[in-house]
């Protein structure tokens, strides 16, 4: 069923605590934790606890939870004090765009200059 935990999904296991992560924020519907391989001084992932393969499918099925993810991404930026200088929220979608974990997640990147356009 849509949104149900997937046995083979790394981020479902982080959401349930079966795999440890450095959690920085948690709500009823979301969890935010530090990326294990940070690409910027601030690199936090915000995920819905429910399993959807990417941001667009999450938004189509659960627009309220998609909004929760976005709001939490903004809160992470504020907590990390990167909101003043500017930060980036990234949803890699599809293997060709660099998505490697197929459970929707926002990357919150900040704390250094960010080039545009990204590679
Ligand atoms: P994607 O490439 O799918 O957009 O992003 C997946 C992200 O998950 C990558 O930035 C990668 O470093 C991160 N990641 C992969 N495995 C783990 C893990 O076990 N723990 C944490 N905290 N991050 C992970
Ligand atoms: Zn999942």
mmCIF file of N, CA and C and ligand atoms in Angstrom:
data_model
loop_
_atom_site.group_PDB
_atom_site.id
_atom_site.type_symbol
_atom_site.label_atom_id
_atom_site.label_comp_id
_atom_site.label_asym_id
_atom_site.label_seq_id
_atom_site.Cartn_x
_atom_site.Cartn_y
_atom_site.Cartn_z
ATOM 1 N N UNK A 1 0.841 -1.196 0.000
ATOM 2 C CA UNK A 1 0.000 0.000 0.000
ATOM 3 C C UNK A 1 0.875 1.246 0.000
ATOM 4 N N UNK A 2 0.408 2.297 -0.651
ATOM 5 C CA UNK A 2 1.200 3.525 -0.739
ATOM 6 C C UNK A 2 1.540 4.044 0.652
ATOM 7 N N UNK A 3 2.797 4.420 0.830
ATOM 8 C CA UNK A 3 3.227 4.994 2.096
ATOM 9 C C UNK A 3 3.676 3.985 3.128
ATOM 10 N N UNK A 4 3.408 2.699 2.888
ATOM 11 C CA UNK A 4 3.780 1.671 3.873
ATOM 12 C C UNK A 4 5.295 1.459 3.888
ATOM 13 N N UNK A 5 5.859 1.070 5.051
ATOM 14 C CA UNK A 5 7.310 0.828 5.126
ATOM 15 C C UNK A 5 7.740 -0.266 4.154
ATOM 16 N N UNK A 6 8.905 -0.078 3.577
ATOM 17 C CA UNK A 6 9.470 -1.061 2.658
ATOM 18 C C UNK A 6 10.635 -1.753 3.356
ATOM 19 N N UNK A 7 10.631 -3.091 3.335
ATOM 20 C CA UNK A 7 11.622 -3.866 4.095
ATOM 21 C C UNK A 7 13.048 -3.570 3.647
ATOM 22 N N UNK A 8 13.229 -3.257 2.377
ATOM 23 C CA UNK A 8 14.583 -3.076 1.840
ATOM 24 C C UNK A 8 14.992 -1.608 1.738
ATOM 25 N N UNK A 9 14.292 -0.718 2.463
ATOM 26 C CA UNK A 9 14.540 0.718 2.296
ATOM 27 C C UNK A 9 15.343 1.276 3.475
ATOM 28 N N UNK A 10 16.508 1.828 3.159
ATOM 29 C CA UNK A 10 17.403 2.389 4.181
ATOM 30 C C UNK A 10 16.717 3.489 4.994
ATOM 31 N N UNK A 11 16.003 4.387 4.326
ATOM 32 C CA UNK A 11 15.424 5.518 5.067
ATOM 33 C C UNK A 11 14.186 5.099 5.863
ATOM 34 N N UNK A 12 13.468 4.069 5.453
ATOM 35 C CA UNK A 12 12.415 3.524 6.317
ATOM 36 C C UNK A 12 13.044 3.013 7.617
ATOM 37 N N UNK A 13 14.207 2.379 7.507
ATOM 38 C CA UNK A 13 14.870 1.842 8.712
ATOM 39 C C UNK A 13 15.390 2.967 9.593
ATOM 40 N N UNK A 14 15.843 4.066 9.003
ATOM 41 C CA UNK A 14 16.244 5.229 9.811
ATOM 42 C C UNK A 14 14.998 5.824 10.482
ATOM 43 N N UNK A 15 13.884 5.860 9.756
ATOM 44 C CA UNK A 15 12.648 6.441 10.314
ATOM 45 C C UNK A 15 12.169 5.655 11.533
ATOM 46 N N UNK A 16 12.375 4.343 11.516
ATOM 47 C CA UNK A 16 11.925 3.519 12.649
ATOM 48 C C UNK A 16 12.989 3.392 13.736
ATOM 49 N N UNK A 17 14.219 3.875 13.457
ATOM 50 C CA UNK A 17 15.303 3.765 14.431
ATOM 51 C C UNK A 17 16.071 2.466 14.330
ATOM 52 N N UNK A 18 15.731 1.611 13.359
ATOM 53 C CA UNK A 18 16.449 0.342 13.206
ATOM 54 C C UNK A 18 17.879 0.560 12.728
ATOM 55 N N UNK A 19 18.091 1.657 11.985
ATOM 56 C CA UNK A 19 19.450 2.065 11.598
ATOM 57 C C UNK A 19 19.675 3.426 12.243
ATOM 58 N N UNK A 20 20.800 3.582 12.974
ATOM 59 C CA UNK A 20 21.015 4.842 13.683
ATOM 60 C C UNK A 20 21.354 6.002 12.745
ATOM 61 N N UNK A 21 21.000 7.189 13.172
ATOM 62 C CA UNK A 21 21.342 8.404 12.434
ATOM 63 C C UNK A 21 21.430 9.534 13.453
ATOM 64 N N UNK A 22 22.112 10.594 13.053
ATOM 65 C CA UNK A 22 22.207 11.781 13.913
ATOM 66 C C UNK A 22 20.993 12.651 13.628
ATOM 67 N N UNK A 23 19.960 12.463 14.445
ATOM 68 C CA UNK A 23 18.675 13.141 14.224
ATOM 69 C C UNK A 23 18.752 14.554 14.792
ATOM 70 N N UNK A 24 18.329 15.533 13.992
ATOM 71 C CA UNK A 24 18.339 16.930 14.461
ATOM 72 C C UNK A 24 16.933 17.471 14.709
ATOM 73 N N UNK A 25 15.949 16.912 14.061
ATOM 74 C CA UNK A 25 14.560 17.332 14.292
ATOM 75 C C UNK A 25 13.641 16.130 14.017
ATOM 76 N N UNK A 26 12.479 16.130 14.681
ATOM 77 C CA UNK A 26 11.497 15.083 14.399
ATOM 78 C C UNK A 26 10.106 15.643 14.633
ATOM 79 N N UNK A 27 9.160 15.292 13.757
ATOM 80 C CA UNK A 27 7.757 15.618 13.953
ATOM 81 C C UNK A 27 6.963 14.320 13.821
ATOM 82 N N UNK A 28 5.653 14.426 13.930
ATOM 83 C CA UNK A 28 4.807 13.235 13.789
ATOM 84 C C UNK A 28 4.993 12.581 12.416
ATOM 85 N N UNK A 29 5.269 13.409 11.406
ATOM 86 C CA UNK A 29 5.295 12.899 10.018
ATOM 87 C C UNK A 29 6.673 12.893 9.381
ATOM 88 N N UNK A 30 7.653 13.543 10.015
ATOM 89 C CA UNK A 30 8.969 13.712 9.368
ATOM 90 C C UNK A 30 10.096 13.451 10.349
ATOM 91 N N UNK A 31 11.291 13.240 9.781
ATOM 92 C CA UNK A 31 12.507 13.155 10.595
ATOM 93 C C UNK A 31 13.636 13.792 9.784
ATOM 94 N N UNK A 32 14.496 14.524 10.486
ATOM 95 C CA UNK A 32 15.628 15.202 9.836
ATOM 96 C C UNK A 32 16.905 14.723 10.511
ATOM 97 N N UNK A 33 17.885 14.338 9.692
ATOM 98 C CA UNK A 33 19.136 13.787 10.229
ATOM 99 C C UNK A 33 20.297 14.187 9.329
ATOM 100 N N UNK A 34 21.496 14.178 9.905
ATOM 101 C CA UNK A 34 22.677 14.598 9.142
ATOM 102 C C UNK A 34 23.053 13.551 8.098
ATOM 103 N N UNK A 35 23.416 14.045 6.902
ATOM 104 C CA UNK A 35 23.881 13.153 5.839
ATOM 105 C C UNK A 35 25.203 12.528 6.279
ATOM 106 N N UNK A 36 25.351 11.223 6.047
ATOM 107 C CA UNK A 36 26.542 10.493 6.482
ATOM 108 C C UNK A 36 27.777 10.932 5.685
ATOM 109 N N UNK A 37 27.566 11.524 4.532
ATOM 110 C CA UNK A 37 28.671 11.970 3.669
ATOM 111 C C UNK A 37 28.410 13.416 3.258
ATOM 112 N N UNK A 38 28.607 14.353 4.186
ATOM 113 C CA UNK A 38 28.169 15.735 3.938
ATOM 114 C C UNK A 38 28.910 16.397 2.785
ATOM 115 N N UNK A 39 28.141 17.130 1.984
ATOM 116 C CA UNK A 39 28.692 17.844 0.826
ATOM 117 C C UNK A 39 28.799 19.349 1.102
ATOM 118 N N UNK A 40 28.483 19.764 2.312
ATOM 119 C CA UNK A 40 28.562 21.167 2.719
ATOM 120 C C UNK A 40 28.601 21.166 4.247
ATOM 121 N N UNK A 41 29.053 22.278 4.863
ATOM 122 C CA UNK A 41 29.101 22.317 6.334
ATOM 123 C C UNK A 41 27.763 21.955 6.984
ATOM 124 N N UNK A 42 26.670 22.439 6.410
ATOM 125 C CA UNK A 42 25.343 21.941 6.797
ATOM 126 C C UNK A 42 24.824 21.056 5.676
ATOM 127 N N UNK A 43 24.573 19.781 5.998
ATOM 128 C CA UNK A 43 23.973 18.859 5.029
ATOM 129 C C UNK A 43 23.063 17.918 5.808
ATOM 130 N N UNK A 44 21.794 18.268 5.814
ATOM 131 C CA UNK A 44 20.783 17.527 6.571
ATOM 132 C C UNK A 44 19.746 17.008 5.587
ATOM 133 N N UNK A 45 19.273 15.791 5.830
ATOM 134 C CA UNK A 45 18.209 15.189 5.022
ATOM 135 C C UNK A 45 16.909 15.244 5.806
ATOM 136 N N UNK A 46 15.845 15.668 5.142
ATOM 137 C CA UNK A 46 14.508 15.670 5.755
ATOM 138 C C UNK A 46 13.663 14.664 4.977
ATOM 139 N N UNK A 47 13.117 13.683 5.695
ATOM 140 C CA UNK A 47 12.314 12.633 5.038
ATOM 141 C C UNK A 47 10.926 12.562 5.669
ATOM 142 N N UNK A 48 9.945 12.151 4.866
ATOM 143 C CA UNK A 48 8.668 11.757 5.467
ATOM 144 C C UNK A 48 8.866 10.389 6.116
ATOM 145 N N UNK A 49 8.181 10.125 7.224
ATOM 146 C CA UNK A 49 8.261 8.790 7.824
ATOM 147 C C UNK A 49 7.615 7.754 6.909
ATOM 148 N N UNK A 50 6.599 8.174 6.162
ATOM 149 C CA UNK A 50 5.949 7.279 5.202
ATOM 150 C C UNK A 50 6.837 7.112 3.975
ATOM 151 N N UNK A 51 6.760 5.926 3.382
ATOM 152 C CA UNK A 51 7.600 5.638 2.222
ATOM 153 C C UNK A 51 6.928 6.046 0.917
ATOM 154 N N UNK A 52 7.558 6.982 0.225
ATOM 155 C CA UNK A 52 7.228 7.299 -1.177
ATOM 156 C C UNK A 52 8.550 7.397 -1.910
ATOM 157 N N UNK A 53 8.605 6.960 -3.151
ATOM 158 C CA UNK A 53 9.909 6.848 -3.811
ATOM 159 C C UNK A 53 10.573 8.177 -4.139
ATOM 160 N N UNK A 54 9.802 9.236 -4.286
ATOM 161 C CA UNK A 54 10.413 10.524 -4.607
ATOM 162 C C UNK A 54 9.452 11.642 -4.205
ATOM 163 N N UNK A 55 9.944 12.878 -4.333
ATOM 164 C CA UNK A 55 9.185 14.029 -3.839
ATOM 165 C C UNK A 55 7.859 14.204 -4.571
ATOM 166 N N UNK A 56 7.869 13.992 -5.884
ATOM 167 C CA UNK A 56 6.633 14.217 -6.648
ATOM 168 C C UNK A 56 5.558 13.201 -6.276
ATOM 169 N N UNK A 57 5.944 11.943 -6.079
ATOM 170 C CA UNK A 57 4.936 10.945 -5.711
ATOM 171 C C UNK A 57 4.428 11.202 -4.294
ATOM 172 N N UNK A 58 5.295 11.681 -3.405
ATOM 173 C CA UNK A 58 4.844 12.088 -2.068
ATOM 174 C C UNK A 58 3.819 13.218 -2.178
ATOM 175 N N UNK A 59 4.151 14.242 -2.944
ATOM 176 C CA UNK A 59 3.254 15.408 -3.051
ATOM 177 C C UNK A 59 1.913 15.026 -3.664
ATOM 178 N N UNK A 60 1.930 14.097 -4.629
ATOM 179 C CA UNK A 60 0.682 13.676 -5.281
ATOM 180 C C UNK A 60 -0.213 12.919 -4.301
ATOM 181 N N UNK A 61 0.401 12.065 -3.467
ATOM 182 C CA UNK A 61 -0.381 11.208 -2.569
ATOM 183 C C UNK A 61 -0.704 11.889 -1.246
ATOM 184 N N UNK A 62 0.245 12.689 -0.739
ATOM 185 C CA UNK A 62 0.130 13.248 0.624
ATOM 186 C C UNK A 62 0.627 14.700 0.615
ATOM 187 N N UNK A 63 -0.141 15.610 0.020
ATOM 188 C CA UNK A 63 0.351 16.991 -0.081
ATOM 189 C C UNK A 63 0.632 17.633 1.280
ATOM 190 N N UNK A 64 -0.106 17.237 2.301
ATOM 191 C CA UNK A 64 0.141 17.806 3.627
ATOM 192 C C UNK A 64 1.501 17.387 4.167
ATOM 193 N N UNK A 65 1.870 16.135 3.939
ATOM 194 C CA UNK A 65 3.178 15.661 4.413
ATOM 195 C C UNK A 65 4.297 16.277 3.572
ATOM 196 N N UNK A 66 4.051 16.473 2.281
ATOM 197 C CA UNK A 66 5.053 17.158 1.447
ATOM 198 C C UNK A 66 5.293 18.570 1.996
ATOM 199 N N UNK A 67 4.241 19.232 2.402
ATOM 200 C CA UNK A 67 4.386 20.564 3.002
ATOM 201 C C UNK A 67 5.148 20.480 4.325
ATOM 202 N N UNK A 68 4.888 19.430 5.093
ATOM 203 C CA UNK A 68 5.624 19.243 6.354
ATOM 204 C C UNK A 68 7.130 19.131 6.077
ATOM 205 N N UNK A 69 7.491 18.371 5.039
ATOM 206 C CA UNK A 69 8.911 18.201 4.700
ATOM 207 C C UNK A 69 9.528 19.556 4.350
ATOM 208 N N UNK A 70 8.820 20.342 3.563
ATOM 209 C CA UNK A 70 9.352 21.664 3.177
ATOM 210 C C UNK A 70 9.478 22.587 4.383
ATOM 211 N N UNK A 71 8.469 22.580 5.231
ATOM 212 C CA UNK A 71 8.522 23.441 6.414
ATOM 213 C C UNK A 71 9.681 23.032 7.317
ATOM 214 N N UNK A 72 9.859 21.743 7.514
ATOM 215 C CA UNK A 72 10.967 21.258 8.336
ATOM 216 C C UNK A 72 12.317 21.601 7.706
ATOM 217 N N UNK A 73 12.412 21.557 6.381
ATOM 218 C CA UNK A 73 13.670 21.949 5.719
ATOM 219 C C UNK A 73 13.996 23.399 6.075
ATOM 220 N N UNK A 74 13.007 24.260 6.068
ATOM 221 C CA UNK A 74 13.223 25.651 6.462
ATOM 222 C C UNK A 74 13.613 25.780 7.920
ATOM 223 N N UNK A 75 13.023 24.960 8.767
ATOM 224 C CA UNK A 75 13.362 24.991 10.201
ATOM 225 C C UNK A 75 14.792 24.518 10.436
ATOM 226 N N UNK A 76 15.208 23.494 9.684
ATOM 227 C CA UNK A 76 16.599 23.028 9.787
ATOM 228 C C UNK A 76 17.539 24.168 9.425
ATOM 229 N N UNK A 77 17.260 24.865 8.333
ATOM 230 C CA UNK A 77 18.115 25.982 7.901
ATOM 231 C C UNK A 77 18.177 27.049 8.989
ATOM 232 N N UNK A 78 17.058 27.321 9.631
ATOM 233 C CA UNK A 78 17.049 28.311 10.718
ATOM 234 C C UNK A 78 17.845 27.800 11.919
ATOM 235 N N UNK A 79 17.633 26.542 12.288
ATOM 236 C CA UNK A 79 18.359 25.953 13.427
ATOM 237 C C UNK A 79 19.872 25.998 13.193
ATOM 238 N N UNK A 80 20.263 25.745 11.939
ATOM 239 C CA UNK A 80 21.690 25.678 11.590
ATOM 240 C C UNK A 80 22.264 27.057 11.306
ATOM 241 N N UNK A 81 21.389 28.066 11.329
ATOM 242 C CA UNK A 81 21.788 29.467 11.094
ATOM 243 C C UNK A 81 22.400 29.671 9.712
ATOM 244 N N UNK A 82 21.867 28.993 8.723
ATOM 245 C CA UNK A 82 22.301 29.217 7.343
ATOM 246 C C UNK A 82 21.228 29.952 6.541
ATOM 247 N N UNK A 83 20.115 30.266 7.193
ATOM 248 C CA UNK A 83 19.013 30.915 6.461
ATOM 249 C C UNK A 83 19.378 32.341 6.060
ATOM 250 N N UNK A 84 20.197 33.007 6.862
ATOM 251 C CA UNK A 84 20.555 34.382 6.532
ATOM 252 C C UNK A 84 21.400 34.477 5.276
ATOM 253 N N UNK A 85 22.366 33.596 5.135
ATOM 254 C CA UNK A 85 23.290 33.642 4.002
ATOM 255 C C UNK A 85 22.718 32.963 2.756
ATOM 256 N N UNK A 86 21.739 32.126 2.939
ATOM 257 C CA UNK A 86 21.147 31.398 1.810
ATOM 258 C C UNK A 86 21.543 29.940 1.845
ATOM 259 N N UNK A 87 20.628 29.117 1.431
ATOM 260 C CA UNK A 87 20.834 27.671 1.481
ATOM 261 C C UNK A 87 20.050 27.058 0.332
ATOM 262 N N UNK A 88 20.218 25.771 0.140
ATOM 263 C CA UNK A 88 19.539 25.109 -0.980
ATOM 264 C C UNK A 88 18.776 23.892 -0.479
ATOM 265 N N UNK A 89 17.547 23.717 -0.998
ATOM 266 C CA UNK A 89 16.748 22.506 -0.760
ATOM 267 C C UNK A 89 16.737 21.748 -2.074
ATOM 268 N N UNK A 90 17.239 20.512 -2.065
ATOM 269 C CA UNK A 90 17.385 19.720 -3.293
ATOM 270 C C UNK A 90 16.625 18.406 -3.149
ATOM 271 N N UNK A 91 15.856 18.079 -4.184
ATOM 272 C CA UNK A 91 15.213 16.762 -4.273
ATOM 273 C C UNK A 91 15.743 16.080 -5.535
ATOM 274 N N UNK A 92 16.807 15.325 -5.418
ATOM 275 C CA UNK A 92 17.257 14.552 -6.584
ATOM 276 C C UNK A 92 16.152 13.553 -6.923
ATOM 277 N N UNK A 93 15.787 13.495 -8.190
ATOM 278 C CA UNK A 93 14.677 12.628 -8.600
ATOM 279 C C UNK A 93 15.097 11.805 -9.800
ATOM 280 N N UNK A 94 15.297 10.495 -9.571
ATOM 281 C CA UNK A 94 15.723 9.581 -10.620
ATOM 282 C C UNK A 94 17.234 9.388 -10.600
ATOM 283 N N UNK A 95 17.644 8.194 -10.999
ATOM 284 C CA UNK A 95 19.067 7.834 -10.962
ATOM 285 C C UNK A 95 19.901 8.795 -11.802
ATOM 286 N N UNK A 96 19.366 9.261 -12.921
ATOM 287 C CA UNK A 96 20.112 10.167 -13.797
ATOM 288 C C UNK A 96 20.385 11.509 -13.155
ATOM 289 N N UNK A 97 19.629 11.855 -12.128
ATOM 290 C CA UNK A 97 19.819 13.122 -11.397
ATOM 291 C C UNK A 97 20.576 12.895 -10.093
ATOM 292 N N UNK A 98 21.065 11.660 -9.884
ATOM 293 C CA UNK A 98 21.870 11.397 -8.692
ATOM 294 C C UNK A 98 21.104 10.805 -7.530
ATOM 295 N N UNK A 99 19.818 10.472 -7.721
ATOM 296 C CA UNK A 99 19.087 9.848 -6.609
ATOM 297 C C UNK A 99 19.609 8.431 -6.401
ATOM 298 N N UNK A 100 19.995 8.134 -5.163
ATOM 299 C CA UNK A 100 20.506 6.795 -4.835
ATOM 300 C C UNK A 100 19.642 6.083 -3.812
ATOM 301 N N UNK A 101 18.849 6.849 -3.040
ATOM 302 C CA UNK A 101 17.936 6.244 -2.062
ATOM 303 C C UNK A 101 16.522 6.601 -2.504
ATOM 304 N N UNK A 102 15.725 5.584 -2.785
ATOM 305 C CA UNK A 102 14.412 5.820 -3.399
ATOM 306 C C UNK A 102 13.302 5.868 -2.347
ATOM 307 N N UNK A 103 13.535 6.757 -1.393
ATOM 308 C CA UNK A 103 12.573 7.175 -0.355
ATOM 309 C C UNK A 103 12.708 8.701 -0.349
ATOM 310 N N UNK A 104 11.617 9.391 -0.586
ATOM 311 C CA UNK A 104 11.664 10.853 -0.764
ATOM 312 C C UNK A 104 12.489 11.523 0.326
ATOM 313 N N UNK A 105 13.337 12.448 -0.089
ATOM 314 C CA UNK A 105 14.133 13.197 0.893
ATOM 315 C C UNK A 105 14.558 14.531 0.324
ATOM 316 N N UNK A 106 14.527 15.535 1.190
ATOM 317 C CA UNK A 106 15.063 16.856 0.860
ATOM 318 C C UNK A 106 16.466 16.954 1.429
ATOM 319 N N UNK A 107 17.414 17.352 0.581
ATOM 320 C CA UNK A 107 18.735 17.738 1.074
ATOM 321 C C UNK A 107 18.667 19.217 1.450
ATOM 322 N N UNK A 108 19.110 19.561 2.654
ATOM 323 C CA UNK A 108 19.261 20.969 3.043
ATOM 324 C C UNK A 108 20.763 21.236 3.112
ATOM 325 N N UNK A 109 21.231 22.085 2.204
ATOM 326 C CA UNK A 109 22.664 22.346 2.050
ATOM 327 C C UNK A 109 22.943 23.811 2.315
ATOM 328 N N UNK A 110 23.966 24.074 3.117
ATOM 329 C CA UNK A 110 24.323 25.465 3.376
ATOM 330 C C UNK A 110 25.635 25.553 4.129
ATOM 331 N N UNK A 111 26.023 26.790 4.425
ATOM 332 C CA UNK A 111 27.249 27.012 5.172
ATOM 333 C C UNK A 111 28.454 27.259 4.287
ATOM 334 N N UNK A 112 28.250 27.293 2.973
ATOM 335 C CA UNK A 112 29.313 27.656 2.024
ATOM 336 C C UNK A 112 28.640 28.242 0.793
ATOM 337 N N UNK A 113 29.428 28.832 -0.088
ATOM 338 C CA UNK A 113 28.889 29.319 -1.353
ATOM 339 C C UNK A 113 28.362 28.151 -2.171
ATOM 340 N N UNK A 114 27.233 28.335 -2.823
ATOM 341 C CA UNK A 114 26.616 27.264 -3.619
ATOM 342 C C UNK A 114 26.509 27.754 -5.059
ATOM 343 N N UNK A 115 27.165 27.048 -5.966
ATOM 344 C CA UNK A 115 27.188 27.478 -7.371
ATOM 345 C C UNK A 115 25.844 27.234 -8.038
ATOM 346 N N UNK A 116 25.572 28.077 -9.010
ATOM 347 C CA UNK A 116 24.389 27.889 -9.839
ATOM 348 C C UNK A 116 24.766 28.029 -11.285
ATOM 349 N N UNK A 117 24.341 27.121 -12.187
ATOM 350 C CA UNK A 117 23.550 25.933 -11.890
ATOM 351 C C UNK A 117 24.403 24.825 -11.275
ATOM 352 N N UNK A 118 23.760 23.919 -10.515
ATOM 353 C CA UNK A 118 24.488 22.778 -9.964
ATOM 354 C C UNK A 118 24.939 21.849 -11.095
ATOM 355 N N UNK A 119 25.940 21.044 -10.839
ATOM 356 C CA UNK A 119 26.447 20.130 -11.861
ATOM 357 C C UNK A 119 25.497 18.997 -12.126
HETATM 358 P P1 LIG B 1 20.393 10.925 -3.008
HETATM 359 O O1 LIG B 1 21.703 10.628 -3.697
HETATM 360 O O2 LIG B 1 19.431 9.759 -3.133
HETATM 361 O O3 LIG B 1 19.770 12.233 -3.424
HETATM 362 O O4 LIG B 1 20.733 11.150 -1.479
HETATM 363 C C1 LIG B 1 20.951 10.093 -0.600
HETATM 364 C C2 LIG B 1 21.839 10.634 0.494
HETATM 365 O O5 LIG B 1 21.804 9.728 1.564
HETATM 366 C C3 LIG B 1 23.313 10.797 0.093
HETATM 367 O O6 LIG B 1 23.691 12.162 0.234
HETATM 368 C C4 LIG B 1 24.051 9.879 1.059
HETATM 369 O O7 LIG B 1 25.277 10.430 1.515
HETATM 370 C C5 LIG B 1 23.052 9.712 2.188
HETATM 371 N N1 LIG B 1 23.148 8.456 2.896
HETATM 372 C C6 LIG B 1 23.321 7.209 2.335
HETATM 373 N N2 LIG B 1 23.330 6.274 3.283
HETATM 374 C C7 LIG B 1 23.171 6.925 4.475
HETATM 375 C C8 LIG B 1 23.113 6.469 5.831
HETATM 376 O O8 LIG B 1 23.182 5.270 6.146
HETATM 377 N N3 LIG B 1 22.954 7.416 6.783
HETATM 378 C C9 LIG B 1 22.856 8.750 6.485
HETATM 379 N N4 LIG B 1 22.701 9.604 7.506
HETATM 380 N N5 LIG B 1 22.908 9.198 5.216
HETATM 381 C C10 LIG B 1 23.054 8.306 4.228
HETATM 382 ZN ZN1 LIG B 2 11.379 4.002 2.644
#
